[in-house]
C-alpha positions as a printed Julia matrix, in Angstrom:
261×3 Matrix{Float64}:
   4.72    0.99   12.01
   2.11    3.66   11.33
   1.02    3.94    7.69
  -0.98    6.42    5.67
  -3.93    4.93    3.82
  -4.8     6.88    0.67
  -7.84    6.25   -1.49
  -7.12    5.33   -5.14
  -8.08    6.27   -7.76
  -6.91    8.93   -8.19
  -3.21    8.22   -7.8
  -1.46   11.03   -5.89
  -0.15   13.68   -8.28
   3.5    14.7    -8.48
   4.41   18.33   -7.83
   8.13   18.71   -7.29
  11.23   16.9    -6.04
  14.61   17.98   -4.71
  17.89   16.72   -3.32
  20.02   18.75   -0.94
  22.61   18.56    1.8
  21.83   20.57    4.91
  24.8    21.87    6.87
  25.15   21.86   10.66
  22.91   24.57   12.08
  20.31   24.35    9.29
  16.68   23.69   10.23
  13.35   23.71    8.4
  11.21   26.84    8.65
   7.63   26.66    9.95
   5.02   26.04    7.28
   1.42   24.94    6.79
   0.33   24.15    3.23
  -2.01   21.85    1.37
   0.48   19.37   -0.08
   2.2    16.25    1.21
   5.94   16.56    1.83
   7.91   13.29    1.81
  11.37   13.44    3.39
  13.93   10.67    2.91
  17.28   11.01    4.71
  20.26    9.36    3.02
  22.82   10.66    5.54
  22.73   12.42    8.9
  19.67   13.31   10.97
  16.86   15.76   10.3
  14.64   16.97   13.13
  11.03   17.72   12.17
   7.87   18.35   14.18
   4.33   18.03   12.79
   1.56   19.59   14.86
   3.87   19.35   17.87
   4.86   15.69   17.36
   8.64   15.43   17.03
  10.47   13.07   14.65
  14.22   12.47   14.39
  14.68   11.2    10.82
  18.02    9.39   10.79
  20.0     7.83    7.94
  17.69    5.4     6.15
  14.6     7.03    7.59
  11.6     8.75    6.06
   8.66   10.88    7.13
   5.55   11.98    5.23
   4.32   15.38    6.41
   0.59   15.59    5.76
  -1.33   18.27    3.91
  -2.94   20.89    6.11
  -0.71   20.25    9.12
   1.97   22.57   10.51
   5.55   21.37   10.34
   8.8    22.94   11.51
  12.37   21.97   12.28
  12.42   21.72   16.07
  16.19   21.36   16.22
  19.0    22.22   13.79
  21.04   19.57   12.01
  24.22   18.62   13.86
  26.07   17.22   10.82
  25.89   17.31    7.05
  22.47   15.82    6.31
  21.6    14.54    2.83
  17.89   14.72    2.05
  15.58   13.78   -0.81
  12.28   15.64   -0.59
   9.16   15.23   -2.7
   5.85   17.1    -2.79
   2.63   15.52   -4.01
  -1.08   16.28   -3.77
  -3.99   13.96   -3.18
  -7.7    14.47   -2.76
  -9.19   13.56    0.56
  -7.56   13.11    3.96
  -5.1    10.37    4.78
  -6.12    7.79    7.37
  -3.49    6.54    9.8
  -3.48    2.76   10.24
  -1.17    0.21   11.83
   0.79   -1.89    9.36
  -0.27   -5.1    11.12
  -3.95   -4.19   10.65
  -3.79   -3.81    6.86
  -5.89   -6.58    5.24
  -3.47   -7.27    2.39
  -5.33  -10.37    1.22
  -8.88   -9.07    1.3
 -10.73   -9.7    -1.95
 -11.05   -6.62   -4.13
 -13.99   -6.15   -6.44
 -13.19   -6.71  -10.1
 -14.56   -4.18  -12.55
 -16.6    -5.5   -15.47
 -17.46   -4.2   -18.93
 -20.72   -2.82  -17.55
 -19.07   -0.54  -14.98
 -18.84    3.18  -15.66
 -16.91    4.22  -12.54
 -13.66    2.71  -11.23
 -13.75    0.72   -8.03
 -12.17    2.47   -5.06
  -9.03    0.85   -3.67
  -6.34    1.95   -1.26
  -2.58    2.38   -1.19
  -0.45    2.32    1.94
   2.87    4.1     2.56
   4.89    4.53    5.75
   4.12    7.62    7.79
   7.45    7.39    9.6
   9.99    4.65    9.12
  13.56    3.98   10.23
  16.37    1.73    9.01
  15.14    1.41    5.44
  17.27   -0.06    2.68
  17.45    2.97    0.41
  19.35    1.15   -2.34
  16.18    0.27   -4.36
  14.68    3.76   -3.8
  17.63    5.97   -4.82
  17.53    5.08   -8.57
  13.81    5.91   -8.68
  14.34    9.2    -6.86
  17.3    10.08   -9.07
  15.35    9.32  -12.25
  12.57   11.61  -11.02
  15.1    14.35  -10.31
  16.61   14.07  -13.79
  13.21   14.2   -15.49
  12.05   17.1   -13.34
  15.16   19.11  -14.2
  14.77   18.5   -17.94
  11.52   20.53  -18.11
  10.46   18.6   -21.2
   6.77   17.92  -21.8
   7.6    14.47  -23.19
   8.85   13.33  -19.76
   5.72   14.29  -17.82
   3.99   10.91  -18.12
   7.18    9.03  -17.25
   7.7    11.27  -14.23
   4.3    10.34  -12.86
   4.97    6.68  -13.59
   8.12    6.92  -11.46
   6.03    8.39   -8.64
   3.74    5.35   -8.83
   6.84    3.11   -8.77
   8.11    4.89   -5.65
   4.77    4.39   -3.9
   4.82    0.72   -4.93
   8.32    0.31   -3.49
   7.3     1.98   -0.22
   4.17   -0.16    0.07
   6.29   -3.27   -0.5
   8.44   -2.2     2.46
   5.32   -2.02    4.62
   4.08   -5.43    3.48
   7.48   -7.07    3.91
   7.64   -5.92    7.51
   4.38   -7.62    8.43
   5.13  -10.83   10.29
   3.07  -13.82    9.11
   0.59  -14.69   11.83
  -1.0   -17.99   12.72
  -4.37  -16.65   11.59
  -2.91  -15.75    8.17
  -1.46  -19.24    7.78
  -4.83  -20.81    8.61
  -6.6   -18.41    6.23
  -4.23  -19.38    3.4
  -4.81  -23.1     4.07
  -8.57  -22.6     4.15
  -8.41  -20.78    0.8
  -6.41  -23.64   -0.74
  -8.92  -26.21    0.54
 -11.89  -24.25   -0.82
 -10.24  -23.87   -4.23
  -9.69  -27.64   -4.38
 -13.3   -28.24   -3.32
 -15.03  -25.84   -5.68
 -17.1   -28.61   -7.31
 -18.06  -30.3    -4.04
 -20.95  -29.39   -1.71
 -19.79  -27.21    1.13
 -18.94  -29.12    4.31
 -17.77  -27.44    7.5
 -16.76  -30.86    8.85
 -14.51  -31.54    5.86
 -12.86  -28.14    6.34
 -12.31  -28.86   10.04
 -10.81  -32.27    9.27
  -8.48  -30.88    6.6
  -7.1   -28.06    8.78
  -7.45  -29.69   12.22
  -9.06  -26.57   13.7
 -12.58  -25.8    14.85
 -14.81  -24.37   12.12
 -15.56  -21.17   14.09
 -11.84  -20.45   14.47
 -11.2   -21.1    10.77
 -14.06  -18.73    9.94
 -12.58  -15.96   12.12
  -9.17  -16.36   10.49
 -10.57  -16.34    6.95
 -12.78  -13.31    7.6
  -9.9   -11.39    9.15
  -7.73  -11.74    6.05
 -10.25  -11.93    3.19
 -13.37  -10.32    4.62
 -15.4   -13.44    3.82
 -16.74  -16.49    5.63
 -15.84  -19.92    4.15
 -19.25  -20.26    2.45
 -19.09  -16.75    1.03
 -15.51  -17.29   -0.16
 -16.5   -20.54   -1.87
 -19.41  -18.74   -3.54
 -17.0   -16.04   -4.73
 -14.67  -18.69   -6.22
 -17.57  -20.4    -7.99
 -18.87  -17.17   -9.5
 -15.4   -16.15  -10.73
 -14.84  -19.6   -12.26
 -18.26  -19.47  -13.92
 -17.46  -16.06  -15.43
 -14.24  -17.46  -16.87
 -15.95  -20.53  -18.35
 -18.72  -18.42  -19.89
 -16.09  -16.39  -21.75
 -13.62  -19.15  -22.61
 -15.91  -22.08  -23.5
 -19.06  -22.84  -25.47
 -20.58  -24.76  -22.57
 -24.19  -24.01  -21.68
 -25.1   -22.33  -18.4
 -26.38  -25.6   -16.81
 -23.15  -27.39  -17.74
 -21.03  -24.57  -16.29
 -23.18  -24.51  -13.17
 -22.46  -28.21  -12.68
 -18.74  -27.72  -13.17
 -18.52  -25.05  -10.48
 -20.78  -26.83   -8.01
């Protein structure tokens, strides 16, 4: 599955949402504009092209049309087609990535009380997906529709919170579809071993013996899924544990250093 990678913060901003049923013979007009257009089909089939690439969005399917690209209905609907559509804006271009290449378990930097700018992270949503279970999504979409129709200032914050929930639900769909690989399993086992060994001197031989794989292979697996070598990951664990002990205990720095190896 292709996914769109969007830089956060900022979170994409809500613009408008709608729900309609297109009749046989209806098709989308040609348009190029600087917003994202998310289409979710609850019934029927919608035929959309983006910069000449054609998509047949069937029941349980979705497509995100990207800002700045030209989209048009390349074929009219052949049956009553129920559609939820949502427009949002986001700074910066989207990057297309394969779902299987997303490093879900890479270590993200934690902000501290000395930071003045938020750390950049990423969110991932399907570009085009088929056969989705829309049951969890429909209540979120319907709540957004109800709030949008109310035109009350009080609901603005809640409306944007529902948009974040929708993105979270879509990202969960992407993550759930990723098949656990052997390298991920080995990475998880290596992480567990290093957490248990935080106070001990680092030993590549001990890691090999515990996992029954060559150290170089373990290193490749760990770096693929966390971005760190075993030694660097162990150092990261020790620093994080030291930070916690400095805040939560009255122990001196030398004592804490001994506790975290």
